[in-house]
Amino acid sequence: MEWILLVLAGLFSGIVGALVGLGGGVILVPAVLFFGTTLALIPNITPQSVVGLSVIMMIFTGLSSTLSYMKTKTVDFKSGFIFFIGSIPGTILGAWVNKGLDLPSFNLYFGILLIILSTLLLVRDRLKPVKWFVENGQKKTFTDDKNTYVYGYPIWFAILLTFGVGFASGLFGIGGGSIIVPAMILLFLFPPHVAVGTSMFMVFLSSIINSITHISLGNVPWLYTIPVIPAAYIGAKLGASLNKKLNSETLVVALRIILLLLGVRSIIAGLM
């Protein structure tokens, strides 16, 4: 039973993560915690082990998505490397802080983060893009079939921002895309498809560092990676393919609601 649940969680995490650039951990972590701790359907699940499982999964969802987005030339590799450099120390610090969290604390803080993320997704279309970062940073251009986009950022600010993203990623086992994608679009004026593709490239790189740290801490339940990894890899391929064909706004609306509900449930579980 637990393997069926893990396959479904991995597949859905891969699809949603690749479609909107989230990485998938923001779906996998609450799903596995719910099945494992609330319903007791997955044995030996702790906040540390589910984070370890999530970061291993995101190596493969990030790789699968990056390979797909490379074909459409929507990955800004230089920006991805810069964001990755900023995230490294934050990722390591977050993983070390994670080992001191008990289940109620993890649920409470993770629930707060989910509500913040759902709010970001809710208001991102209503916020006016900030042009200061482009005007005072390194400028880039991207041309698709219809438009030419100018985007950019000061490198120092990008590194500072991705340090915080890396910390959240290491602490909660999320890919960081749920934070960085809205920032790339609103602050750095990235074209949405380039933001998603570049985000998944950064998720791939940062998940390698994240995984090494969690492996060294003994947080990875290796048996559970067997059903999750192939399911997530296939799901990421499907999500990246759908991203090219569909307007993802319908899914983003659903995701806002899901994250909000998961966040409220997680906070209640942490307080109770």
CSV table of C-alpha atoms in Angstrom, one decimal:
chain,number,residue,atom,x,y,z
A,1,MET,CA,0.0,0.0,0.0
A,2,GLU,CA,2.7,2.5,1.0
A,3,TRP,CA,4.5,2.0,-2.4
A,4,ILE,CA,1.3,2.8,-4.3
A,5,LEU,CA,0.9,6.0,-2.3
A,6,LEU,CA,4.5,6.9,-2.9
A,7,VAL,CA,4.2,6.3,-6.6
A,8,LEU,CA,1.1,8.5,-6.8
A,9,ALA,CA,2.7,11.2,-4.7
A,10,GLY,CA,5.9,11.2,-6.8
A,11,LEU,CA,4.0,11.2,-10.1
A,12,PHE,CA,1.8,14.2,-9.1
A,13,SER,CA,4.8,16.0,-7.5
A,14,GLY,CA,6.8,15.6,-10.8
A,15,ILE,CA,3.9,16.8,-13.0
A,16,VAL,CA,3.0,19.9,-10.9
A,17,GLY,CA,6.6,20.7,-10.1
A,18,ALA,CA,7.8,20.8,-13.7
A,19,LEU,CA,4.6,22.4,-15.1
A,20,VAL,CA,4.9,25.6,-12.9
A,21,GLY,CA,8.6,25.4,-11.9
A,22,LEU,CA,8.1,24.4,-8.2
A,23,GLY,CA,10.4,21.4,-8.1
A,24,GLY,CA,7.8,19.1,-6.6
A,25,GLY,CA,8.9,19.0,-3.0
A,26,VAL,CA,6.2,21.4,-1.9
A,27,ILE,CA,3.7,18.7,-3.0
A,28,LEU,CA,5.6,15.6,-1.9
A,29,VAL,CA,6.5,16.7,1.6
A,30,PRO,CA,2.9,17.4,2.9
A,31,ALA,CA,1.5,14.4,1.0
A,32,VAL,CA,3.9,11.9,2.5
A,33,LEU,CA,3.7,13.5,5.9
A,34,PHE,CA,-0.1,13.2,5.7
A,35,PHE,CA,-0.1,9.6,4.6
A,36,GLY,CA,2.8,8.6,6.9
A,37,THR,CA,2.1,10.4,10.2
A,38,THR,CA,-1.6,11.4,10.1
A,39,LEU,CA,-3.0,8.2,8.5
A,40,ALA,CA,0.0,6.0,9.6
A,41,LEU,CA,0.0,4.3,6.1
A,42,ILE,CA,3.7,4.8,5.5
A,43,PRO,CA,6.0,3.3,8.3
A,44,ASN,CA,8.9,5.1,9.8
A,45,ILE,CA,8.3,8.6,8.3
A,46,THR,CA,9.7,11.6,10.2
A,47,PRO,CA,10.1,15.2,9.2
A,48,GLN,CA,13.8,14.5,8.6
A,49,SER,CA,13.2,11.4,6.4
A,50,VAL,CA,10.5,13.0,4.3
A,51,VAL,CA,12.8,15.9,3.6
A,52,GLY,CA,15.6,13.5,2.7
A,53,LEU,CA,13.3,11.7,0.3
A,54,SER,CA,12.1,14.9,-1.2
A,55,VAL,CA,15.6,16.3,-2.0
A,56,ILE,CA,16.7,13.0,-3.6
A,57,MET,CA,13.5,13.1,-5.8
A,58,MET,CA,14.2,16.7,-6.9
A,59,ILE,CA,17.5,15.7,-8.4
A,60,PHE,CA,15.6,13.6,-10.9
A,61,THR,CA,12.7,16.0,-11.4
A,62,GLY,CA,15.1,18.8,-11.9
A,63,LEU,CA,17.2,16.8,-14.4
A,64,SER,CA,14.2,15.6,-16.3
A,65,SER,CA,12.6,19.0,-16.6
A,66,THR,CA,15.9,20.7,-17.5
A,67,LEU,CA,16.5,18.3,-20.4
A,68,SER,CA,13.0,19.0,-21.7
A,69,TYR,CA,13.3,22.8,-21.4
A,70,MET,CA,16.8,22.7,-23.0
A,71,LYS,CA,15.0,21.6,-26.2
A,72,THR,CA,12.9,24.8,-26.3
A,73,LYS,CA,15.9,26.9,-25.3
A,74,THR,CA,14.1,28.3,-22.2
A,75,VAL,CA,16.9,27.7,-19.7
A,76,ASP,CA,19.2,30.6,-18.8
A,77,PHE,CA,22.2,28.6,-17.7
A,78,LYS,CA,24.3,31.6,-16.5
A,79,SER,CA,21.5,32.9,-14.3
A,80,GLY,CA,20.9,29.4,-13.1
A,81,PHE,CA,24.5,29.0,-12.0
A,82,ILE,CA,24.5,32.4,-10.2
A,83,PHE,CA,21.3,31.5,-8.3
A,84,PHE,CA,22.8,28.1,-7.5
A,85,ILE,CA,26.0,29.7,-6.0
A,86,GLY,CA,23.8,31.8,-3.7
A,87,SER,CA,21.7,28.9,-2.6
A,88,ILE,CA,24.6,26.6,-1.6
A,89,PRO,CA,25.3,28.0,1.9
A,90,GLY,CA,21.6,28.5,2.6
A,91,THR,CA,20.9,24.9,1.6
A,92,ILE,CA,23.5,23.5,4.0
A,93,LEU,CA,22.4,25.7,6.8
A,94,GLY,CA,18.8,24.8,6.4
A,95,ALA,CA,19.6,21.0,6.4
A,96,TRP,CA,21.5,21.3,9.6
A,97,VAL,CA,18.6,23.3,11.3
A,98,ASN,CA,16.2,20.7,10.1
A,99,LYS,CA,17.7,18.0,12.3
A,100,GLY,CA,16.6,19.8,15.4
A,101,LEU,CA,12.9,20.1,14.4
A,102,ASP,CA,10.3,17.8,16.0
A,103,LEU,CA,7.1,17.0,14.1
A,104,PRO,CA,4.9,19.7,15.7
A,105,SER,CA,7.5,22.4,15.0
A,106,PHE,CA,8.1,21.2,11.5
A,107,ASN,CA,4.3,21.2,10.8
A,108,LEU,CA,3.9,24.7,12.2
A,109,TYR,CA,6.7,26.3,10.3
A,110,PHE,CA,6.0,24.4,7.1
A,111,GLY,CA,2.4,25.4,7.3
A,112,ILE,CA,3.3,29.1,7.6
A,113,LEU,CA,5.6,28.8,4.6
A,114,LEU,CA,2.9,27.1,2.5
A,115,ILE,CA,0.5,30.0,3.3
A,116,ILE,CA,3.1,32.5,2.3
A,117,LEU,CA,3.7,30.6,-1.0
A,118,SER,CA,0.0,30.4,-1.7
A,119,THR,CA,-0.3,34.2,-1.1
A,120,LEU,CA,2.6,34.9,-3.4
A,121,LEU,CA,0.9,32.8,-6.2
A,122,LEU,CA,-2.3,34.6,-5.5
A,123,VAL,CA,-1.0,38.2,-5.7
A,124,ARG,CA,1.8,37.7,-8.3
A,125,ASP,CA,-0.6,38.6,-11.2
A,126,ARG,CA,-1.8,41.7,-9.4
A,127,LEU,CA,1.6,43.1,-8.5
A,128,LYS,CA,3.2,45.5,-10.9
A,129,PRO,CA,6.7,44.3,-12.1
A,130,VAL,CA,9.6,46.1,-10.4
A,131,LYS,CA,11.9,47.6,-13.0
A,132,TRP,CA,14.6,48.8,-10.6
A,133,PHE,CA,16.4,45.5,-10.6
A,134,VAL,CA,16.7,45.3,-14.4
A,135,GLU,CA,17.7,49.0,-14.7
A,136,ASN,CA,20.4,48.6,-12.0
A,137,GLY,CA,21.6,45.1,-12.8
A,138,GLN,CA,22.9,42.8,-15.6
A,139,LYS,CA,20.5,43.0,-18.5
A,140,LYS,CA,19.6,40.1,-20.8
A,141,THR,CA,17.2,39.6,-23.7
A,142,PHE,CA,15.0,36.7,-24.8
A,143,THR,CA,13.0,36.5,-28.0
A,144,ASP,CA,10.2,34.1,-28.7
A,145,ASP,CA,7.8,33.8,-31.6
A,146,LYS,CA,6.0,37.1,-30.7
A,147,ASN,CA,8.0,39.3,-28.3
A,148,THR,CA,11.4,40.3,-27.2
A,149,TYR,CA,11.9,40.5,-23.4
A,150,VAL,CA,14.5,42.5,-21.5
A,151,TYR,CA,15.2,41.1,-18.0
A,152,GLY,CA,18.0,41.2,-15.5
A,153,TYR,CA,19.2,41.6,-11.9
A,154,PRO,CA,22.0,42.9,-9.7
A,155,ILE,CA,24.2,39.8,-9.0
A,156,TRP,CA,24.6,40.7,-5.3
A,157,PHE,CA,20.8,40.8,-4.8
A,158,ALA,CA,20.3,37.5,-6.7
A,159,ILE,CA,22.9,35.8,-4.5
A,160,LEU,CA,21.3,37.2,-1.3
A,161,LEU,CA,17.8,36.2,-2.4
A,162,THR,CA,18.8,32.7,-3.3
A,163,PHE,CA,20.6,32.2,0.0
A,164,GLY,CA,17.1,32.5,1.6
A,165,VAL,CA,15.6,30.3,-1.0
A,166,GLY,CA,18.4,27.7,-0.3
A,167,PHE,CA,17.7,27.8,3.4
A,168,ALA,CA,14.0,27.1,2.9
A,169,SER,CA,14.9,24.3,0.5
A,170,GLY,CA,17.3,22.6,3.0
A,171,LEU,CA,15.0,23.1,5.9
A,172,PHE,CA,11.7,21.9,4.4
A,173,GLY,CA,12.9,19.7,1.4
A,174,ILE,CA,11.2,22.0,-1.2
A,175,GLY,CA,12.9,22.8,-4.5
A,176,GLY,CA,12.9,26.6,-4.0
A,177,GLY,CA,11.1,27.2,-7.3
A,178,SER,CA,7.9,28.1,-5.5
A,179,ILE,CA,9.8,31.1,-4.1
A,180,ILE,CA,12.3,32.0,-6.9
A,181,VAL,CA,9.8,31.8,-9.8
A,182,PRO,CA,7.5,34.6,-8.6
A,183,ALA,CA,10.7,36.7,-7.7
A,184,MET,CA,12.2,36.1,-11.2
A,185,ILE,CA,9.0,37.2,-12.9
A,186,LEU,CA,8.1,40.1,-10.6
A,187,LEU,CA,11.5,41.5,-9.7
A,188,PHE,CA,13.8,40.4,-12.5
A,189,LEU,CA,11.2,40.5,-15.3
A,190,PHE,CA,12.0,37.0,-16.6
A,191,PRO,CA,9.7,35.7,-19.3
A,192,PRO,CA,7.5,33.1,-17.5
A,193,HIS,CA,8.7,30.1,-19.6
A,194,VAL,CA,12.4,31.1,-19.1
A,195,ALA,CA,11.7,31.6,-15.3
A,196,VAL,CA,10.3,28.1,-15.1
A,197,GLY,CA,13.1,26.5,-17.1
A,198,THR,CA,15.8,28.3,-15.3
A,199,SER,CA,14.2,27.5,-11.9
A,200,MET,CA,14.2,23.8,-12.7
A,201,PHE,CA,17.9,23.9,-13.7
A,202,MET,CA,18.6,25.6,-10.3
A,203,VAL,CA,16.5,23.0,-8.5
A,204,PHE,CA,18.6,20.3,-10.1
A,205,LEU,CA,21.9,21.8,-9.1
A,206,SER,CA,20.8,22.8,-5.5
A,207,SER,CA,19.2,19.4,-4.9
A,208,ILE,CA,22.6,17.7,-5.4
A,209,ILE,CA,24.1,19.8,-2.6
A,210,ASN,CA,21.0,19.4,-0.6
A,211,SER,CA,21.0,15.6,-1.0
A,212,ILE,CA,24.7,15.3,0.0
A,213,THR,CA,24.0,17.2,3.2
A,214,HIS,CA,20.9,15.1,4.1
A,215,ILE,CA,22.7,11.8,3.2
A,216,SER,CA,25.5,12.8,5.5
A,217,LEU,CA,22.9,13.4,8.3
A,218,GLY,CA,21.3,10.0,7.6
A,219,ASN,CA,18.0,11.5,6.6
A,220,VAL,CA,17.3,9.5,3.4
A,221,PRO,CA,14.9,6.5,3.5
A,222,TRP,CA,16.6,4.7,0.6
A,223,LEU,CA,13.8,2.0,0.3
A,224,TYR,CA,11.2,4.7,-0.4
A,225,THR,CA,13.3,6.3,-3.2
A,226,ILE,CA,12.6,3.2,-5.3
A,227,PRO,CA,8.9,4.0,-6.1
A,228,VAL,CA,9.3,7.8,-5.9
A,229,ILE,CA,12.2,8.5,-8.2
A,230,PRO,CA,10.9,6.9,-11.4
A,231,ALA,CA,7.4,8.1,-10.8
A,232,ALA,CA,8.6,11.7,-10.3
A,233,TYR,CA,11.0,11.5,-13.3
A,234,ILE,CA,8.1,10.5,-15.6
A,235,GLY,CA,5.8,13.1,-14.0
A,236,ALA,CA,8.4,15.8,-14.6
A,237,LYS,CA,8.6,14.8,-18.3
A,238,LEU,CA,4.8,15.0,-18.5
A,239,GLY,CA,4.7,18.4,-16.7
A,240,ALA,CA,7.3,19.9,-18.9
A,241,SER,CA,5.5,18.7,-22.0
A,242,LEU,CA,2.2,20.1,-20.7
A,243,ASN,CA,3.9,23.4,-20.0
A,244,LYS,CA,4.6,23.9,-23.7
A,245,LYS,CA,1.0,23.1,-24.7
A,246,LEU,CA,-1.2,24.5,-22.0
A,247,ASN,CA,-1.9,27.7,-20.2
A,248,SER,CA,-0.8,26.8,-16.7
A,249,GLU,CA,-2.9,29.4,-15.0
A,250,THR,CA,-5.7,27.0,-14.3
A,251,LEU,CA,-3.3,24.7,-12.4
A,252,VAL,CA,-1.8,27.6,-10.6
A,253,VAL,CA,-5.2,28.6,-9.3
A,254,ALA,CA,-5.8,25.1,-8.1
A,255,LEU,CA,-2.3,25.0,-6.6
A,256,ARG,CA,-3.0,28.2,-4.6
A,257,ILE,CA,-6.0,26.6,-3.0
A,258,ILE,CA,-4.1,23.3,-2.4
A,259,LEU,CA,-1.2,25.1,-0.7
A,260,LEU,CA,-3.5,27.2,1.4
A,261,LEU,CA,-5.5,24.2,2.6
A,262,LEU,CA,-2.3,22.2,3.2
A,263,GLY,CA,-0.8,25.1,5.1
A,264,VAL,CA,-3.8,25.5,7.4
A,265,ARG,CA,-3.9,21.8,8.1
A,266,SER,CA,-0.2,21.7,8.8
A,267,ILE,CA,-0.4,24.7,11.2
A,268,ILE,CA,-3.4,23.1,13.0
A,269,ALA,CA,-1.4,19.8,13.3
A,270,GLY,CA,1.6,21.7,14.7
A,271,LEU,CA,-0.5,23.6,17.3
A,272,MET,CA,-2.5,20.5,18.3
